[in-house]
Short mmCIF file of C-alpha atoms and ligand atoms in Angstrom, two decimals:
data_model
loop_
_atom_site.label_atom_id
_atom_site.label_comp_id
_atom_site.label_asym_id
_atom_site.label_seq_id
_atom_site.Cartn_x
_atom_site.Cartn_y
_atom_site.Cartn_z
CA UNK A 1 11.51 4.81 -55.42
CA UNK A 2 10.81 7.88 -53.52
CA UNK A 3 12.07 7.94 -49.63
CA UNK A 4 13.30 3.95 -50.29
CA UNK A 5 15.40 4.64 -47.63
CA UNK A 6 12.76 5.90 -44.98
CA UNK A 7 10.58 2.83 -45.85
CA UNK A 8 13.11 0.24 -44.96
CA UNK A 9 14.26 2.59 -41.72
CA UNK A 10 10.74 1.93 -41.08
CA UNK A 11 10.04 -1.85 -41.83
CA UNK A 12 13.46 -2.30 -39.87
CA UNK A 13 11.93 -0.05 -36.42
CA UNK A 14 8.89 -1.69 -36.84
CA UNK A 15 10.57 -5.42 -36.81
CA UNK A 16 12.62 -4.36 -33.73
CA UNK A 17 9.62 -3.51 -31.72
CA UNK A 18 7.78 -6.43 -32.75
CA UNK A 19 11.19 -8.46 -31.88
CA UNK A 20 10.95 -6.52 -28.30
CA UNK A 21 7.47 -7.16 -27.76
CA UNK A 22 7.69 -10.46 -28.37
CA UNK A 23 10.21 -10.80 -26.86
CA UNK A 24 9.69 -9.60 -23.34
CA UNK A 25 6.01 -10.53 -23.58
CA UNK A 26 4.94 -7.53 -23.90
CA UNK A 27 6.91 -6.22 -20.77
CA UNK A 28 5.33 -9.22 -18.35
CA UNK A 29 2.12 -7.55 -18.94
CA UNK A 30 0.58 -10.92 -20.41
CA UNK A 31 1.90 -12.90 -17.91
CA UNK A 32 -0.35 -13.06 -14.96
CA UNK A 33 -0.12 -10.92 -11.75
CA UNK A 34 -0.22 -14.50 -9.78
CA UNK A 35 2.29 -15.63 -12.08
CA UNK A 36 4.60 -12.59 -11.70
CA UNK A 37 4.41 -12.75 -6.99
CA UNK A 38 4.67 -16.55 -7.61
CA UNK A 39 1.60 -16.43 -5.23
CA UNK A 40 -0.78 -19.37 -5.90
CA UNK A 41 -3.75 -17.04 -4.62
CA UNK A 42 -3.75 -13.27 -4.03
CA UNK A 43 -6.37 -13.82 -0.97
CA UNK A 44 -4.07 -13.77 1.78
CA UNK A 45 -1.80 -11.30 0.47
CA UNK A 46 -1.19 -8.01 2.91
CA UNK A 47 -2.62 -4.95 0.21
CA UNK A 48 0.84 -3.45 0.66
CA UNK A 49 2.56 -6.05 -0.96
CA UNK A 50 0.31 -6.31 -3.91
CA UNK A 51 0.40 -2.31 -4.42
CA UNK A 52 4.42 -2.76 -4.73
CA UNK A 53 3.67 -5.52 -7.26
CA UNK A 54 0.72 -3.23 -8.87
CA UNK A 55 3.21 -0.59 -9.13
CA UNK A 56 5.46 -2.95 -11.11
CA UNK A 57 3.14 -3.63 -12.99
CA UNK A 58 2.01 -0.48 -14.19
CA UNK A 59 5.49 0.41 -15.15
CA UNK A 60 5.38 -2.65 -17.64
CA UNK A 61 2.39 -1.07 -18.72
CA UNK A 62 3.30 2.12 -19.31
CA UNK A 63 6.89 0.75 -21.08
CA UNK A 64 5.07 -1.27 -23.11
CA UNK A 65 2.07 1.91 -23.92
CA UNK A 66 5.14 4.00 -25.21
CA UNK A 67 6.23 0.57 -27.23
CA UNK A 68 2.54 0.48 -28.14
CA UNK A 69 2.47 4.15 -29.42
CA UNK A 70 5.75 3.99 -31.06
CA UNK A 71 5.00 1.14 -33.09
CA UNK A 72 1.35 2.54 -33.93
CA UNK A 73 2.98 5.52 -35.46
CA UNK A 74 5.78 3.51 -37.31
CA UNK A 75 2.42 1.30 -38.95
CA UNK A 76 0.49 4.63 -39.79
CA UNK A 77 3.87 6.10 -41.37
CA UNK A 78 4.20 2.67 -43.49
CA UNK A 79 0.27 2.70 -44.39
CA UNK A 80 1.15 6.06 -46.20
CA UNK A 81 3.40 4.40 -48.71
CA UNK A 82 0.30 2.25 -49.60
CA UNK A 83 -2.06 5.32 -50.04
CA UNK A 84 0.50 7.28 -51.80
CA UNK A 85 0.64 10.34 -49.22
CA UNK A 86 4.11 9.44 -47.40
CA UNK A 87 5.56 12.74 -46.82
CA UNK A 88 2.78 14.22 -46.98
CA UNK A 89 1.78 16.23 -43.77
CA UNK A 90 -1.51 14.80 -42.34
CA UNK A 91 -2.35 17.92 -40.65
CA UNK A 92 -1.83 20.81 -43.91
CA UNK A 93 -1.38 18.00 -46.76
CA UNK A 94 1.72 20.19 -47.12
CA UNK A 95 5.16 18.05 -48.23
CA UNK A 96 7.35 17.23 -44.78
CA UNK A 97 10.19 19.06 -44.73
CA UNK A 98 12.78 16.45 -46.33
CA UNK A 99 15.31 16.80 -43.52
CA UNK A 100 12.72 16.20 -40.78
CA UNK A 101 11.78 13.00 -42.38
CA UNK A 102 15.55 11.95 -42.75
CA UNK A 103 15.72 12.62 -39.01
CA UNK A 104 12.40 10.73 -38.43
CA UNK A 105 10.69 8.56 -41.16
CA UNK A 106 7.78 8.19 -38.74
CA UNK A 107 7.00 11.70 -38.72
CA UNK A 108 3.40 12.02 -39.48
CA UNK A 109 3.08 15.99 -39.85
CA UNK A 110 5.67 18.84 -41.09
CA UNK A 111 7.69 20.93 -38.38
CA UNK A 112 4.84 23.90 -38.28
CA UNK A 113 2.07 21.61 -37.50
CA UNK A 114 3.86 19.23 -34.96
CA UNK A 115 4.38 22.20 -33.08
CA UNK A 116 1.19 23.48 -33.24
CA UNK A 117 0.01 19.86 -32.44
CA UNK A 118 2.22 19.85 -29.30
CA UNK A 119 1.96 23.38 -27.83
CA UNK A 120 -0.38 22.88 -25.44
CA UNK A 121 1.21 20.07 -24.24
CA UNK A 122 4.40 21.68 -23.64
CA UNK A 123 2.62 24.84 -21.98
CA UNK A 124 1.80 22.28 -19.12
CA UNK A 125 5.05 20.42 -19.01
CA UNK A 126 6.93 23.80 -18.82
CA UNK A 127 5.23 25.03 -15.35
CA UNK A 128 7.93 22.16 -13.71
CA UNK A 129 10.97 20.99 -14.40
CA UNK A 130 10.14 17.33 -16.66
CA UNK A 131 11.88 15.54 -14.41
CA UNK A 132 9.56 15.48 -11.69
CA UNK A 133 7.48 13.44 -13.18
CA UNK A 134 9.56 10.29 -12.72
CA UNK A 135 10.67 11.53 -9.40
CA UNK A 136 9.19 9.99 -6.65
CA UNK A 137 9.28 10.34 -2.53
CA UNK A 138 12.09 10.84 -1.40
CA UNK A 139 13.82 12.29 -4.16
CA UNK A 140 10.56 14.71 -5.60
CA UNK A 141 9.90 18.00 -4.77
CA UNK A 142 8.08 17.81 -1.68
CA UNK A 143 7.96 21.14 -0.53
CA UNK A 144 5.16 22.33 0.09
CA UNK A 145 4.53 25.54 2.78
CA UNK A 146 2.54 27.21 0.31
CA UNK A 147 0.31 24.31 -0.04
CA UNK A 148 -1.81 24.06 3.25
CA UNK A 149 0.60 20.38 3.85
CA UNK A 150 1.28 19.40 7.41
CA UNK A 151 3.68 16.47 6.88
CA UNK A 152 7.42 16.69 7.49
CA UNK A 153 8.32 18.11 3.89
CA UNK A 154 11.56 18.77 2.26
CA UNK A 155 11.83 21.89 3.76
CA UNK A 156 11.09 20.37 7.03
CA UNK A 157 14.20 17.93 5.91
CA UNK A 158 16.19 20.87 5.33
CA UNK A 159 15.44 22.64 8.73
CA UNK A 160 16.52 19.02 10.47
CA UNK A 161 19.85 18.91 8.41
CA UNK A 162 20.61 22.77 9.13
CA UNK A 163 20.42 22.20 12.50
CA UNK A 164 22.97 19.67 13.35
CA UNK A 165 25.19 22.81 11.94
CA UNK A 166 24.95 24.57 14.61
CA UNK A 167 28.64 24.62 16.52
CA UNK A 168 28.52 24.06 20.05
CA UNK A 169 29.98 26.04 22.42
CA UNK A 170 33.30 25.21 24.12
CA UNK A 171 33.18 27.81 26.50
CA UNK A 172 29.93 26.71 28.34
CA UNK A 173 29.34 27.82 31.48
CA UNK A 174 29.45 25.57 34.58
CA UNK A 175 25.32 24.70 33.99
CA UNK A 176 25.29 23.73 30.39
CA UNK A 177 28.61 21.63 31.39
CA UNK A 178 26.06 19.77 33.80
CA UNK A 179 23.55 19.52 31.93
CA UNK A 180 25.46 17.55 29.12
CA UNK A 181 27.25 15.59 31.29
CA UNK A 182 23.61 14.91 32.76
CA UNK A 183 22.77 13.80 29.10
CA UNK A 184 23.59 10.03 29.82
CA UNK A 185 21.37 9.35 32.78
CA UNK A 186 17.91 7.64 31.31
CA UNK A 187 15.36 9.53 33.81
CA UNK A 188 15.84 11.70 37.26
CA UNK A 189 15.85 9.01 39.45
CA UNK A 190 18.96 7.23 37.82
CA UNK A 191 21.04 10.66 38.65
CA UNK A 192 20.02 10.09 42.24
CA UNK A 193 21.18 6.54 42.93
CA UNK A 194 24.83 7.64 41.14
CA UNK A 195 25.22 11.10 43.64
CA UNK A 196 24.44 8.69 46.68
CA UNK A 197 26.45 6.11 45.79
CA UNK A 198 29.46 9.00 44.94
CA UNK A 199 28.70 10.37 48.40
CA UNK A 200 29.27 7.24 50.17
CA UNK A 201 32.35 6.59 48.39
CA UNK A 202 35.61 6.98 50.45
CA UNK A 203 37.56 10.34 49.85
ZN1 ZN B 1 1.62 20.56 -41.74
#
């Protein structure tokens, strides 16, 4: 039988996601939010905790979305072999080129039309590195002068840093001696007390 071989890649991806999704209940997403905090009631929880937990949860979601679409696709390849149009690009009704479906059994359109399908997608993803889109504070790009931002920003961060490069100077003159010597004292009044009680010492 034609593309045998892709079928049973197929049956197999689509058992191992079922096995996965099963398996992890569907990422925690079906077991309660309650259930998850091991709170009995989510009344007297502080909003900050839940939004970690939220978060949390809308990873598992979004694991088990790309679970979800993966498996969705794997089906719709598989329905093909029942309608007799495997291989057959969804988009043109052109054959799939025979490599590209020995690369990916679940491919649902040929090379020139999955390209064409995802071209605007990739025009947005290519304005910033892909990346940043799993990045988060503190590690993101955060810099933002150009934007009209007035939080301390990663070039702020980088200003900060920068300065503790700067070398002091070993040949300071008598005042900035002083005046770092002076560094230690908490306020004005504390130098005060210490030159008195230096003055009454005995030579
Ligand atoms: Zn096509």
């Amino acid at each position: 039988m034609a593309f045998d071989a892709q079928r049973r890649q197929l049956i197999k991806e689509r058992n191992q996601i079922q096995h996965i999704m099963t398996e992890t209940r569907h990422f925690g997403v079906e077991t309660g939010m309650m259930n998850m905090t091991g709170e009995l009631s989510s009344y007297d929880q502080h909003p900050a905790d839940q939004a970690t937990e939220l978060f949390e949860r809308e990873k598992d979601l979004g694991l088990s979305q790309h679970e979800m679409n993966r498996l969705f696709q794997v089906e719709r390849a598989l329905s093909h072999f029942a309608d007799g149009t495997y291989g057959t690009c969804e988009r043109c009704q052109q054959p799939i080129e025979a490599a590209r479906l020995e690369a990916e059994p679940a491919a649902l359109n040929c090379i020139a039309c999955q390209r064409a399908i995802d071209e605007p997608l990739r025009d947005v993803l290519a304005r910033r590195p892909v990346e940043e889109e799993v990045l988060e504070v503190p590690f993101a790009r955060t810099n933002m002068d150009d934007a009209d931002a007035t939080f301390f920003d990663g070039e702020d961060t980088w200003q900060a840093l920068a300065s503790m490069n700067n070398v002091v100077d070993r040949s300071a003159s008598e005042d900035q001696h002083l005046h770092r010597e002076n560094n230690g004292y908490v306020d004005a009044l504390d130098q005060v007390s210490n030159q008195q009680y230096k003055a009454q010492l005995p030579d």
